[in-house]
Coordinates of C-alpha atoms in Angstrom, one line a residue:
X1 CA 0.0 0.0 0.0
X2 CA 1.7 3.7 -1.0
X3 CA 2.3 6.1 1.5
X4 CA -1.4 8.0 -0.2
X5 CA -3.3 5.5 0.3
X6 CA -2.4 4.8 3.7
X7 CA -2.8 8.8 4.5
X8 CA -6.2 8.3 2.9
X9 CA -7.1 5.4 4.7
X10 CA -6.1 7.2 8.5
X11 CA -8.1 10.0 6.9
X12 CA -11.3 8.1 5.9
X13 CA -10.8 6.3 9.8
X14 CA -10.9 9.2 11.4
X15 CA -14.0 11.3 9.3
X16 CA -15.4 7.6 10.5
X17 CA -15.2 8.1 14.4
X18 CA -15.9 11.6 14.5
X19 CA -19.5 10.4 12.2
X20 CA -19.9 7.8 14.9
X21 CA -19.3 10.0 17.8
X22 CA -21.9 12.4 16.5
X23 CA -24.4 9.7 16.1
X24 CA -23.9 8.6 19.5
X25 CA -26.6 11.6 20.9
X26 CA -29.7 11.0 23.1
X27 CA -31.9 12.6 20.1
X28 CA -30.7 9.9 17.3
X29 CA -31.0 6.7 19.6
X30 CA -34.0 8.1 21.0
X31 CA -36.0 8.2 17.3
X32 CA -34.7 4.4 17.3
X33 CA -36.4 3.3 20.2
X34 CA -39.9 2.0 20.0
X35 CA -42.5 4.5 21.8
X36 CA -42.8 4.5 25.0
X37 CA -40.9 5.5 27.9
X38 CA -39.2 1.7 29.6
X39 CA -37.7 1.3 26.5
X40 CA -35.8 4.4 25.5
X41 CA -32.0 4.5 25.5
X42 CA -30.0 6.0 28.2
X43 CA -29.1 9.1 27.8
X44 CA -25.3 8.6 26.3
X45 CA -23.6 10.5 29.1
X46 CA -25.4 8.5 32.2
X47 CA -24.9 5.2 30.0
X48 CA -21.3 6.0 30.6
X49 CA -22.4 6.5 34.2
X50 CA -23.6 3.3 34.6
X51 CA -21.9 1.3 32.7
X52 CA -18.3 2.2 34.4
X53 CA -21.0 1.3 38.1
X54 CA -20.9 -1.6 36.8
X55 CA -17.9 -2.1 35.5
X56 CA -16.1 -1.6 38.7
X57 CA -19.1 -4.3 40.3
X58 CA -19.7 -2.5 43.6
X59 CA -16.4 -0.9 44.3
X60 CA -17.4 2.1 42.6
X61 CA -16.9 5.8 43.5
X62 CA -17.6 9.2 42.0
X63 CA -13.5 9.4 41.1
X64 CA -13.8 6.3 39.4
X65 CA -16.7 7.1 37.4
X66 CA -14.6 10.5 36.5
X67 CA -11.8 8.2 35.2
X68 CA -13.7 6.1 33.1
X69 CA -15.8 9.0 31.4
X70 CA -12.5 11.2 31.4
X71 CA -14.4 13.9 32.6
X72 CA -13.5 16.1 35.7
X73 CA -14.7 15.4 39.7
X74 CA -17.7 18.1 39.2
X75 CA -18.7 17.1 35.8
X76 CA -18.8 13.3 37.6
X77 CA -20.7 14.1 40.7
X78 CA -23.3 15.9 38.5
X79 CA -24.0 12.6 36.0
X80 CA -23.5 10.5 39.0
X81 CA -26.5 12.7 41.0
X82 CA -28.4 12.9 37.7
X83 CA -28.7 8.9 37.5
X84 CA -29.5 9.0 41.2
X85 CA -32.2 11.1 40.8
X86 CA -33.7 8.8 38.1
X87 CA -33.3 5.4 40.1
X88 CA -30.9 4.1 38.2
X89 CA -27.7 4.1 41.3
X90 CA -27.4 3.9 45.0
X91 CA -25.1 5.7 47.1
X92 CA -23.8 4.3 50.5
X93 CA -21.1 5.3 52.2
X94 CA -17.2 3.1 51.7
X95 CA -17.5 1.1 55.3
X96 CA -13.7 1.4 55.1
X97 CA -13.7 5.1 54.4
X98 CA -16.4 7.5 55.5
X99 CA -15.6 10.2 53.4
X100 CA -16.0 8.1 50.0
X101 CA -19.6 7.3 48.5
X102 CA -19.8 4.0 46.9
X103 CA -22.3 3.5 44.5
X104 CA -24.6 0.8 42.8
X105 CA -26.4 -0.1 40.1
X106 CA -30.2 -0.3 41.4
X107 CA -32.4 -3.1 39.7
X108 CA -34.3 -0.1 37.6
X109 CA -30.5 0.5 36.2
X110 CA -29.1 -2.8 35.1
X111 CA -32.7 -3.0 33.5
X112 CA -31.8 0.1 31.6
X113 CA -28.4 -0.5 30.7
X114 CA -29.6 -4.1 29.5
X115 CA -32.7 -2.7 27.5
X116 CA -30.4 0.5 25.9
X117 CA -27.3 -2.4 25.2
X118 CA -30.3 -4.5 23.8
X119 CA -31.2 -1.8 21.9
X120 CA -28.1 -0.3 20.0
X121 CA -27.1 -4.3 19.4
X122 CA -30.2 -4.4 17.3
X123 CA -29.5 -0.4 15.4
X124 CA -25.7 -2.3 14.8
X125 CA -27.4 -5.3 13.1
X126 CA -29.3 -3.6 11.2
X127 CA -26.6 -1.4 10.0
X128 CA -24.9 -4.5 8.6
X129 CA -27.6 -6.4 7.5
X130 CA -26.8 -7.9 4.3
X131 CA -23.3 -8.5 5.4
X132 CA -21.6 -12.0 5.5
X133 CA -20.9 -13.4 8.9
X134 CA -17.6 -13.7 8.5
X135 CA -17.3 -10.1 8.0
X136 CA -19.4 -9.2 11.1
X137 CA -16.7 -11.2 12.8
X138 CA -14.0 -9.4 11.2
X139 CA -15.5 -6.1 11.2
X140 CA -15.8 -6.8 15.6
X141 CA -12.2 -7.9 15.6
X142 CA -10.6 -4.9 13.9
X143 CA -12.4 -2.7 15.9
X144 CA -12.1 -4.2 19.0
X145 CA -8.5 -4.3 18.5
X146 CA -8.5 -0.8 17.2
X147 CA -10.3 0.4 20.5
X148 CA -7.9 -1.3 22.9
X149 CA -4.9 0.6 20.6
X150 CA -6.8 3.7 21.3
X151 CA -7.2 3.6 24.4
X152 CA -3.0 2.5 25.0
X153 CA -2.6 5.4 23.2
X154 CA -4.6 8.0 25.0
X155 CA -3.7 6.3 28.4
X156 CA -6.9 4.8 29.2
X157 CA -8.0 0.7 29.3
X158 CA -11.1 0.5 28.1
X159 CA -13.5 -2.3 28.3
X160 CA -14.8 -3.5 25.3
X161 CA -14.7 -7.0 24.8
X162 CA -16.9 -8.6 27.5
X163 CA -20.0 -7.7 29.4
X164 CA -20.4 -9.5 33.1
X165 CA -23.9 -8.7 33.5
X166 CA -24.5 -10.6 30.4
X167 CA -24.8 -14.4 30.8
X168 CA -22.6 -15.2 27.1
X169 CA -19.7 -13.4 28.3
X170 CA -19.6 -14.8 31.7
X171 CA -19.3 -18.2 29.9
X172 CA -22.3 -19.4 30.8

């Protein structure tokens, strides 16, 4: 491959993320959703919320909700507050140290964050429909493995491959 086309190619990936990044918004995945209120995606930022809750599986404070969202202590405490207000976490205090708030996913959350995951899977299927398996596969492995680079780049580990409050990734 010439030096052009692999320019163009790091050109056309990048016009690709910033087109998925701006898809990404409450209003687009919100005209997806079927009517109704249960059933209507998280808003993207308190997805981010509760997904990193439960990423950390009950060991989870407002600093390390900041670090996964890259977003400053305030900015944190305000998503983490907005979710609480909907139902969606708990906050208890650390038994081990008083001044940090541990939170949780309540029962209304995981539903949520299972319904809005349920819901983008299906938006991503359709996407590719018509496509052959194998390059579903393939198309999940690249970017998986272009995530994980990412995020080594940019200094931060995300998560991508496997989901523990999902049965199929647990290995069961």
């Amino acid at each position: 491959m010439s030096d052009k086309e692999q320019r163009e190619a790091l050109t056309a990936v990048e016009r690709a993320m910033v087109a998925i990044r701006r898809s990404q918004t409450r209003r687009s995945l919100g005209r997806l959703a079927p009517p109704g209120g249960e059933d209507r995606p998280v808003d993207p930022t308190l997805f981010g919320v509760l997904d990193a809750v439960e990423e950390r599986d009950g060991a989870c404070s407002v600093s390390d909700v900041a670090a996964a969202l890259g977003a400053d202590q305030p900015r944190a405490s305000r998503l983490v507050l907005r979710a609480a207000e909907e139902g969606w976490l708990t906050r208890a205090p650390d038994p081990a140290d008083a001044r940090r708030t541990l939170l949780a996913l309540t029962p209304e959350g995981r539903g949520r964050l299972d319904r809005t995951r349920r819901l983008r899977e299906e938006v991503f299927a359709r996407a590719m429909t018509g496509w052959p398996d194998a390059d579903r596969v393939e198309f999940a492995r690249l970017l998986t493995a272009f995530v994980e680079g990412f995020g080594r780049e940019v200094g931060s580990a995300p998560r991508v491959a496997r989901h523990p409050s999902r049965p199929e990734d647990r290995g069961l």
